[in-house]
mmCIF file of C-alpha atoms in Angstrom:
data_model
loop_
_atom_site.group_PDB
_atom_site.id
_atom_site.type_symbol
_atom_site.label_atom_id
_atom_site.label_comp_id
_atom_site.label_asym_id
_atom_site.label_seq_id
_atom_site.Cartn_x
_atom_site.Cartn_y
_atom_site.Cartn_z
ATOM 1 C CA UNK A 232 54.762 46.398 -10.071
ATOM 2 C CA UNK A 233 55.430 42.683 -9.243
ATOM 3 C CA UNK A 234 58.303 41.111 -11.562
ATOM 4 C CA UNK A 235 57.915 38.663 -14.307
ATOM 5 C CA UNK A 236 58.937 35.879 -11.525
ATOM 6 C CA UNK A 237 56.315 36.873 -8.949
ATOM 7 C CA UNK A 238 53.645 36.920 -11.546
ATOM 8 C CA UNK A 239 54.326 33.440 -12.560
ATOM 9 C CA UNK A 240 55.164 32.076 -9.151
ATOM 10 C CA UNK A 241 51.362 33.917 -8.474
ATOM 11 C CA UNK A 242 50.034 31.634 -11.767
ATOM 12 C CA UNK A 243 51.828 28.454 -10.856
ATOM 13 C CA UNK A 244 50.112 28.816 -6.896
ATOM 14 C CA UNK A 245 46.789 29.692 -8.529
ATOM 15 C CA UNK A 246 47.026 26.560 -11.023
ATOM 16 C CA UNK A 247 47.735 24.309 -7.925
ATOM 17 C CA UNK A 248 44.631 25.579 -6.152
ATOM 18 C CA UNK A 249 42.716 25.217 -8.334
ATOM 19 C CA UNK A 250 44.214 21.279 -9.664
ATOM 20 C CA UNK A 251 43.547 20.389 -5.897
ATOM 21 C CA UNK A 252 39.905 21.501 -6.040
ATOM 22 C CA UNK A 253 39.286 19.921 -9.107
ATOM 23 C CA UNK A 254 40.612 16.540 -7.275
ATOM 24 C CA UNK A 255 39.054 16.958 -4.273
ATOM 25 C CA UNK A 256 36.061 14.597 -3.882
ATOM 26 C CA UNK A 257 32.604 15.678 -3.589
ATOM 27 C CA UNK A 258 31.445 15.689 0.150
ATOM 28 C CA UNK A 259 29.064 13.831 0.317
ATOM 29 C CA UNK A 260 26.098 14.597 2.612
ATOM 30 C CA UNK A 261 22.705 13.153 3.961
ATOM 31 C CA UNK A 262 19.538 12.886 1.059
ATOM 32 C CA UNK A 263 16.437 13.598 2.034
ATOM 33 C CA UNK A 264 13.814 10.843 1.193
ATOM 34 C CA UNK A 265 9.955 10.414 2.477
ATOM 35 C CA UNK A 266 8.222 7.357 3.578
ATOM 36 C CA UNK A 267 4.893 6.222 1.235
ATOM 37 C CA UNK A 268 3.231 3.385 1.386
ATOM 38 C CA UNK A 269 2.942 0.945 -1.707
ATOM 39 C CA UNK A 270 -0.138 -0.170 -2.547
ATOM 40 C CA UNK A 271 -2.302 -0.499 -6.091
ATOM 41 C CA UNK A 272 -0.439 1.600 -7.789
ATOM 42 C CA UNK A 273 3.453 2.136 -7.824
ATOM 43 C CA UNK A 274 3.830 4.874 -10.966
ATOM 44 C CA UNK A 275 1.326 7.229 -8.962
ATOM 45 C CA UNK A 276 3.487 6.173 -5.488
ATOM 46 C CA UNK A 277 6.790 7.064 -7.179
ATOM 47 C CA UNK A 278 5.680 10.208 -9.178
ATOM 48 C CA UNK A 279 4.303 11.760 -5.600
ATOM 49 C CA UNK A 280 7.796 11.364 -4.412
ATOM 50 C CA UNK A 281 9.738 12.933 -7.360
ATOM 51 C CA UNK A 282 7.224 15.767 -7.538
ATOM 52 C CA UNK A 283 7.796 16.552 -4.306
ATOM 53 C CA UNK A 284 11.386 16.704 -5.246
ATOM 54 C CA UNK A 285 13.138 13.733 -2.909
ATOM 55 C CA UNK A 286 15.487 11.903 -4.658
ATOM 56 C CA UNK A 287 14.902 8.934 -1.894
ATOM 57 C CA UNK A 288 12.489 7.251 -0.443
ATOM 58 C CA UNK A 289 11.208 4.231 1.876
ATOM 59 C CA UNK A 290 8.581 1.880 1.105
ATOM 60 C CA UNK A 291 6.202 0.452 3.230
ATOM 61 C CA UNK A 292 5.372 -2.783 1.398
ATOM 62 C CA UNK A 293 1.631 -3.245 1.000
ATOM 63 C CA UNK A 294 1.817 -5.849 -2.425
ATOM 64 C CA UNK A 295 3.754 -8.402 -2.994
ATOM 65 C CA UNK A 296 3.135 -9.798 -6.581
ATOM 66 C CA UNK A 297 5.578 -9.790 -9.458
ATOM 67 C CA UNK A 298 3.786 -7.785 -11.427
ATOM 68 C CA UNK A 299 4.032 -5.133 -8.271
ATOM 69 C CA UNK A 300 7.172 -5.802 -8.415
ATOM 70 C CA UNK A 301 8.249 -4.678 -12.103
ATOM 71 C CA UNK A 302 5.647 -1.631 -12.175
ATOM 72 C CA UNK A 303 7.766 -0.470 -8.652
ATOM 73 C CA UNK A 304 11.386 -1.392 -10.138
ATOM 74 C CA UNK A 305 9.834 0.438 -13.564
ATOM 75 C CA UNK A 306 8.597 3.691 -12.074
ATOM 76 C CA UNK A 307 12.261 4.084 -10.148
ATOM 77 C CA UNK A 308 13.991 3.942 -12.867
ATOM 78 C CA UNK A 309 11.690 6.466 -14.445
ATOM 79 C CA UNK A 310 11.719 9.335 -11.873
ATOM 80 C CA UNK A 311 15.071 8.550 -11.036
ATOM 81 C CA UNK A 312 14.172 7.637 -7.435
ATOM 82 C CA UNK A 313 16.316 5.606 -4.753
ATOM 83 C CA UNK A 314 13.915 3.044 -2.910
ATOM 84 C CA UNK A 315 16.433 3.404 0.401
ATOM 85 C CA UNK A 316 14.241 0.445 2.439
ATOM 86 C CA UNK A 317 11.415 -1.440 2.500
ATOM 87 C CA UNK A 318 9.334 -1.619 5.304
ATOM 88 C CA UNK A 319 7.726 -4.646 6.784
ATOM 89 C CA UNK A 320 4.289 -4.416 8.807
ATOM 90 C CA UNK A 321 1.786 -6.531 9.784
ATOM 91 C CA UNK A 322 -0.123 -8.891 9.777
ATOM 92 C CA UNK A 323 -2.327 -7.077 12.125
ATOM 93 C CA UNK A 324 -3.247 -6.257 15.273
ATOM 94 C CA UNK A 325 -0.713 -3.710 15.677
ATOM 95 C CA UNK A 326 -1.351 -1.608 18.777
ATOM 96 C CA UNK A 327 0.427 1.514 19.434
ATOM 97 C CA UNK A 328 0.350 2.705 22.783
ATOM 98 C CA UNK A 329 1.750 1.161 26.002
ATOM 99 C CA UNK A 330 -0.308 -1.723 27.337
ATOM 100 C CA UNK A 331 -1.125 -3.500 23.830
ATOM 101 C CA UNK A 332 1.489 -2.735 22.409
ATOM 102 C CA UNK A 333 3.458 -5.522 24.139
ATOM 103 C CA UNK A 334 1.641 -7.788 23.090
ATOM 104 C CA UNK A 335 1.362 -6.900 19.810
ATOM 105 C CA UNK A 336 4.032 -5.047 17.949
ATOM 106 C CA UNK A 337 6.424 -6.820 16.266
ATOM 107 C CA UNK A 338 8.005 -10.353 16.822
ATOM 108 C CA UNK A 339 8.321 -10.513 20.050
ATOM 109 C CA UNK A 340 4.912 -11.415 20.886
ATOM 110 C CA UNK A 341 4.677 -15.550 20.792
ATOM 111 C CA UNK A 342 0.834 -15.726 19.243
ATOM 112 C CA UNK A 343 1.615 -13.218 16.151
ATOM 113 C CA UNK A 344 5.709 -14.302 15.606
ATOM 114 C CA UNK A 345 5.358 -16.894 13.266
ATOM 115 C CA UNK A 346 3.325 -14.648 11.054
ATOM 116 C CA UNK A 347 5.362 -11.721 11.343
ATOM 117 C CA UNK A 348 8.505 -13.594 10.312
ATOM 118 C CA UNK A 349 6.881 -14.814 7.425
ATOM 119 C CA UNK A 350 5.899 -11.284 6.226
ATOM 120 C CA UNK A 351 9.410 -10.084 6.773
ATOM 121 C CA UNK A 352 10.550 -12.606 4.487
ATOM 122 C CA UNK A 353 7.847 -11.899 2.082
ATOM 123 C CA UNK A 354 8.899 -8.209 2.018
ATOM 124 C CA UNK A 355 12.792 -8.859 1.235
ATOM 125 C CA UNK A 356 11.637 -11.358 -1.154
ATOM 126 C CA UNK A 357 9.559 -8.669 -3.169
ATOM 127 C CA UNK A 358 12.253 -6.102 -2.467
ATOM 128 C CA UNK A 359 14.655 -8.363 -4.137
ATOM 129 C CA UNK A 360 12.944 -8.368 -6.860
ATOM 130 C CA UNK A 361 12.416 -4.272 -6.436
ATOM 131 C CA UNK A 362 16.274 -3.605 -6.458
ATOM 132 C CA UNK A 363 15.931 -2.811 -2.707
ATOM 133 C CA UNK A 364 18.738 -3.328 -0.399
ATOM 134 C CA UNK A 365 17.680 -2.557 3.231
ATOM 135 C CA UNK A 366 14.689 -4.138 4.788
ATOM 136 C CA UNK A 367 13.058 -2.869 8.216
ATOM 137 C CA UNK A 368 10.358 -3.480 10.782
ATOM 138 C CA UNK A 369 9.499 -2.637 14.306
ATOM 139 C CA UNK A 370 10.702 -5.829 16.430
ATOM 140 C CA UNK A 371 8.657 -5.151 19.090
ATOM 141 C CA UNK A 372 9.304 -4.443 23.330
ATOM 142 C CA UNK A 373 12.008 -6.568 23.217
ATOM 143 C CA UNK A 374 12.927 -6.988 27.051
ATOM 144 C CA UNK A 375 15.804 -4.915 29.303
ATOM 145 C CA UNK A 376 16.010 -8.073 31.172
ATOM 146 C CA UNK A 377 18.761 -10.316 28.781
ATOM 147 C CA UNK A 378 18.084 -13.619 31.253
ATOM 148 C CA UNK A 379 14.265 -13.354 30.102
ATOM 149 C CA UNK A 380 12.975 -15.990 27.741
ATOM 150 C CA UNK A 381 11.221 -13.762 25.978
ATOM 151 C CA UNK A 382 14.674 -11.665 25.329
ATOM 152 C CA UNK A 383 16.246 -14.598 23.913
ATOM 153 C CA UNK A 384 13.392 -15.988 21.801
ATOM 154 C CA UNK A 385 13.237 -11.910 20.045
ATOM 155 C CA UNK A 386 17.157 -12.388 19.082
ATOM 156 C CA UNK A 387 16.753 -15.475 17.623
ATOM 157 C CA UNK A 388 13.547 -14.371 15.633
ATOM 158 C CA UNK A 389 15.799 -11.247 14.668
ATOM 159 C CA UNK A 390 18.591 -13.430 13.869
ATOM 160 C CA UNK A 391 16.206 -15.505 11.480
ATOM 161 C CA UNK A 392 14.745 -12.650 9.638
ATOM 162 C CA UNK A 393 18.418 -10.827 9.483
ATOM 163 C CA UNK A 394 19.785 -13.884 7.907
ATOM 164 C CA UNK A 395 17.363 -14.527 4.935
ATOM 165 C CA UNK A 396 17.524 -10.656 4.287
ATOM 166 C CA UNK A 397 21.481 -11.242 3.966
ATOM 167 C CA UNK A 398 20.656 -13.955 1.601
ATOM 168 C CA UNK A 399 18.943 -11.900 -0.352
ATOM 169 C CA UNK A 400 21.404 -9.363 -0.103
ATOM 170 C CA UNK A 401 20.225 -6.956 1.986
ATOM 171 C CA UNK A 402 20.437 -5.186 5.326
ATOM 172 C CA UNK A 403 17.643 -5.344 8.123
ATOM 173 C CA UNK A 404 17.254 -2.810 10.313
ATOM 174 C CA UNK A 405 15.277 -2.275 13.533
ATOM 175 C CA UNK A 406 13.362 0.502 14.111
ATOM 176 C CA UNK A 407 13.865 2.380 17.538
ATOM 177 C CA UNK A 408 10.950 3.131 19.531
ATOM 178 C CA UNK A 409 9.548 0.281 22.083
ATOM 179 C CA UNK A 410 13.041 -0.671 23.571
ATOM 180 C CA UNK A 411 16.329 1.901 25.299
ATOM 181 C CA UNK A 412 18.445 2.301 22.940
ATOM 182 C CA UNK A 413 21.145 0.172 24.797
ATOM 183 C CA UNK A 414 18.619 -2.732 25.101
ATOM 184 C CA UNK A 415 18.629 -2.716 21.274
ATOM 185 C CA UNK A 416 22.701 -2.353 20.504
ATOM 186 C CA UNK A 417 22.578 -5.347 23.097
ATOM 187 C CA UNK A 418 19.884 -7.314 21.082
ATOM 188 C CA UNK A 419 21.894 -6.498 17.939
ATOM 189 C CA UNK A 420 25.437 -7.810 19.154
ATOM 190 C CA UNK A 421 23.274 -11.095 20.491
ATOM 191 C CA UNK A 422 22.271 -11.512 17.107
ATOM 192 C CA UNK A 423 25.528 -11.689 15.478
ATOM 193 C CA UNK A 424 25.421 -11.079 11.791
ATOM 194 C CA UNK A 425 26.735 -7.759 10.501
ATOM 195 C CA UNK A 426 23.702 -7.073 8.113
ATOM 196 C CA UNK A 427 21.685 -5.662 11.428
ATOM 197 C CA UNK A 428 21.399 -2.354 12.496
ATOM 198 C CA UNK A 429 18.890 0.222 13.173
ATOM 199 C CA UNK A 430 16.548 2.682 11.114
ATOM 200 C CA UNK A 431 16.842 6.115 13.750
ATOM 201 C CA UNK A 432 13.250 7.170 14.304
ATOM 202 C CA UNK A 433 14.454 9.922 16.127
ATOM 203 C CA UNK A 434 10.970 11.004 17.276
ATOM 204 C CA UNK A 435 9.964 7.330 18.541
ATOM 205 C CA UNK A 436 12.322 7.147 21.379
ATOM 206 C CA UNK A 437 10.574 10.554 22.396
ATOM 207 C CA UNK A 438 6.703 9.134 21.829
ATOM 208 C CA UNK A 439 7.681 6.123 23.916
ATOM 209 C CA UNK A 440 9.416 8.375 26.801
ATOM 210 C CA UNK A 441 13.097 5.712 26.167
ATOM 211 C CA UNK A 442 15.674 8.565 25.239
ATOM 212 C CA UNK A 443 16.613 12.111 24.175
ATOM 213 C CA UNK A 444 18.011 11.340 19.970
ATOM 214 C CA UNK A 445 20.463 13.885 20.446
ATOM 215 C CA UNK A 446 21.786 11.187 23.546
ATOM 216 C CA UNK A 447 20.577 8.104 21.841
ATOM 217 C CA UNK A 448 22.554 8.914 18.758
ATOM 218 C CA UNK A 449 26.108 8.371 20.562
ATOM 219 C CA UNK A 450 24.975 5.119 21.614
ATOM 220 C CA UNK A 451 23.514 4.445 17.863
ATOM 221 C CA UNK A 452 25.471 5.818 15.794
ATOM 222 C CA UNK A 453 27.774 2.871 14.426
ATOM 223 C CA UNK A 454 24.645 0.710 13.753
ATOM 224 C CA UNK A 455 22.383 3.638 12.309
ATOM 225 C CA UNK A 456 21.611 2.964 8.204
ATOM 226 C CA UNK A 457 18.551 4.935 8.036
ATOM 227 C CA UNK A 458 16.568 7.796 9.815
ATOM 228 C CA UNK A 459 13.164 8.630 10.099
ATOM 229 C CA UNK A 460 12.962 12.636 10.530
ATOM 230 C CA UNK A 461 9.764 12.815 12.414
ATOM 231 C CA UNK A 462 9.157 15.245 15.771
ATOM 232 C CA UNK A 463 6.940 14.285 18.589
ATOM 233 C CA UNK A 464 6.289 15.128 22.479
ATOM 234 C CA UNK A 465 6.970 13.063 25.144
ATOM 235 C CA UNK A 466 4.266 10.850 26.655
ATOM 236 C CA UNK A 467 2.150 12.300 29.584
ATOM 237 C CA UNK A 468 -0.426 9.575 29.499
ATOM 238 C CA UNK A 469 0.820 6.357 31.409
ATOM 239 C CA UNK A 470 -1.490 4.087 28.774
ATOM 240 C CA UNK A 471 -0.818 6.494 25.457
ATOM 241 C CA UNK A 472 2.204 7.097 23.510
ATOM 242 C CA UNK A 473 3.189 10.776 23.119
ATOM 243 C CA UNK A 474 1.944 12.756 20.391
ATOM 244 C CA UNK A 475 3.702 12.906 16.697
ATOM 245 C CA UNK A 476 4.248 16.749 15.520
ATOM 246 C CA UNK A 477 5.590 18.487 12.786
ATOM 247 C CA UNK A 478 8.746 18.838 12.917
ATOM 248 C CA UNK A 479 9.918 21.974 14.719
ATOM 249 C CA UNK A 480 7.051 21.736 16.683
ATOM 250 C CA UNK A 481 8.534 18.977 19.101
ATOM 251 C CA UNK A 482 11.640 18.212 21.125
ATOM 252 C CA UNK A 483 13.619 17.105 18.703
ATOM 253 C CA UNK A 484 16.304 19.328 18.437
ATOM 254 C CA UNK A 485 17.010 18.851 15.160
ATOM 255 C CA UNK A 486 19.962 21.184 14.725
ATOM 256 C CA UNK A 487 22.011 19.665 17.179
ATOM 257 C CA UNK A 488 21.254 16.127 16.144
ATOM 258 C CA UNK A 489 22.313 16.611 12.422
ATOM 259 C CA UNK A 490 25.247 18.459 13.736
ATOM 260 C CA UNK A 491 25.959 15.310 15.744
ATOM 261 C CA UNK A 492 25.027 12.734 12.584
ATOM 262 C CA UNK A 493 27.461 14.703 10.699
ATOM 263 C CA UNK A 494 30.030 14.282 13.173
ATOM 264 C CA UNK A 495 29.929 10.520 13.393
ATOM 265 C CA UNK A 496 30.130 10.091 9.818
ATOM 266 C CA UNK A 497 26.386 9.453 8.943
ATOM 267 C CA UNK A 498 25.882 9.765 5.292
ATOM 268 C CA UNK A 499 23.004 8.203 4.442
ATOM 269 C CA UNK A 500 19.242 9.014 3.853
ATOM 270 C CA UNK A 501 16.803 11.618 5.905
ATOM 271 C CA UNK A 502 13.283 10.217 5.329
ATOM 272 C CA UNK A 503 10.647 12.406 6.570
ATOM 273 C CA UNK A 504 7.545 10.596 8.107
ATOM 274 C CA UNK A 505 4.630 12.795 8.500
ATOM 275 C CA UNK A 506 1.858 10.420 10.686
ATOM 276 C CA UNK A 507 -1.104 12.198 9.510
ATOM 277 C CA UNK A 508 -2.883 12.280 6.135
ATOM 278 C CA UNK A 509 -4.681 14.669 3.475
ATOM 279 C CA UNK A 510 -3.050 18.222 2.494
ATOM 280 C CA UNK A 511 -2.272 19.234 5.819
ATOM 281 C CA UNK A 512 0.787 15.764 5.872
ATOM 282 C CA UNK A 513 2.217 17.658 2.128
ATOM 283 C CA UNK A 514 2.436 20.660 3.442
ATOM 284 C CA UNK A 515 4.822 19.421 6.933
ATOM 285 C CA UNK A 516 6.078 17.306 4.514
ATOM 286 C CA UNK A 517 6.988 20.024 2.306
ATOM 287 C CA UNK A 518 7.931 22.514 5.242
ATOM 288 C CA UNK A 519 10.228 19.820 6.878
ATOM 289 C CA UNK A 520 12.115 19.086 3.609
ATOM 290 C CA UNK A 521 13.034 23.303 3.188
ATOM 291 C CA UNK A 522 13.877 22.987 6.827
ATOM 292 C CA UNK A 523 16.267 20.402 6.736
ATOM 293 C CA UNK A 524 17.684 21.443 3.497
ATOM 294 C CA UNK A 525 19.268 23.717 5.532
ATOM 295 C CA UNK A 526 20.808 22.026 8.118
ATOM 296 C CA UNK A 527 22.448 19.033 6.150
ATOM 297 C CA UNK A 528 24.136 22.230 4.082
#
């Protein structure tokens, strides 16, 4: 029988415990989000994504008008939904695939930059008025060569778009996918300002054949403020991109990589991107979210 002093020695350890558990912070982890695209009506955009049970999500900005703008800021507030990023795209033509695409995608292209600078700005003006902090596009094939005009004339254009996003208070990221992942940490130091870094497609550097994620996210990983959780296959086809899968189903080896995230600190949002539409995108959608559930713990 222990004595009256090892029973409350026993109590006093046992109080401790459980004081410093109490105190303990919460750790936090990554949220899982989905990417939808904002159009007519924001309500029916924003209730998709809460009944599918994200409490994130990205926005791919498709109005622009105030009243757009208060119906989206509204319908957050009412499902209790984070708006992580908006995302900038077009004007078109955007090309996809590796011979157009040059000459299309983004702002690197000379004939379509003035117009795709504008629309940035036009997206972080509307998510300013949203409540939306981060703002993100695809820049384009910005060059491996650094002494090529055309590399210098993308980081200014960068460093133009960056800077009215930090006036309106807000990060801009670049999407990975048409440039090595070192060519775009060297575009980002060029730029300068420390409201740029990158939204992690992890399945784009795969589509366009420029890294393995797992790899790419060493090189990354201090400039990463957003993932896209998407799978894909590399690209056989000289003049096609690879092909976008669900996830599981490509080389993405997603329990490594989160493993990895998690070890460089990455706390921030998961947003799954399904490239396909009708019942068939819910269902990866829905499949992907139970998956990663369990790998972010």
């Amino acid at each position: 029988m222990p004595s009256f002093f090892n029973r409350r020695q026993l109590l006093q350890a046992a109080a401790a415990a459980t004081a410093l558990t109490t105190a303990r912070p919460a750790e936090k982890k990554m949220r899982l989000g989905v990417i939808t695209g904002l159009r007519k009506d924001p309500d029916a955009t924003i209730k998709r994504v809460h009944d599918l049970g994200f409490p994130t999500c990205q926005l791919a900005i498709g109005v622009f008008d105030d009243e757009a703008a208060a119906k989206t800021r509204e319908a957050l507030a009412k499902y209790g939904i984070e708006a992580t990023s908006a995302v900038a795209t077009g004007p078109p033509p955007e090309i996809y695939d590796f011979y157009k695409g040059p000459t299309t995608i983004g702002v690197v292209p000379r004939q379509y930059r003035e117009v795709r600078i504008a629309r940035i700005k036009k997206v972080s003006d509307f998510a300013k008025k949203v409540g939306i902090t981060g703002v993100q596009t695809h820049c384009g094939f910005i060059p491996e060569n650094p002494n090529e005009a055309l590399y210098t004339e993308a980081v200014n254009a960068i460093r133009e778009v960056a800077q009215y996003c930090k006036q309106n208070g807000q990060t801009f990221r670049c999407e990975t996918g048409q440039e090595t992942p070192i060519t775009l940490v060297r575009a980002i130091k060029d730029v300068g300002l420390d409201n740029v870094g990158v939204n992690f497609d992890v399945a784009n550097v795969i589509l366009y054949g420029k890294a393995n994620p797992v790899d790419a996210a060493d090189l990354l990983g201090p400039y990463i403020m957003g993932i896209h959780a998407k799978d894909g296959l590399y690209p056989t086809d000289p003049k096609q991109l690879g092909r976008e899968v669900a996830i599981g189903e490509g080389k993405v080896n997603f329990p490594v990589l989160i493993e990895k995230l998690k070890k460089i600190g990455y706390q921030g949002p998961l947003t799954i991107e399904r490239e396909i539409e009708g019942a068939k995108q819910t269902e990866d959608i829905l499949a992907s979210k139970a998956f990663l559930e369990k790998l972010i713990g």
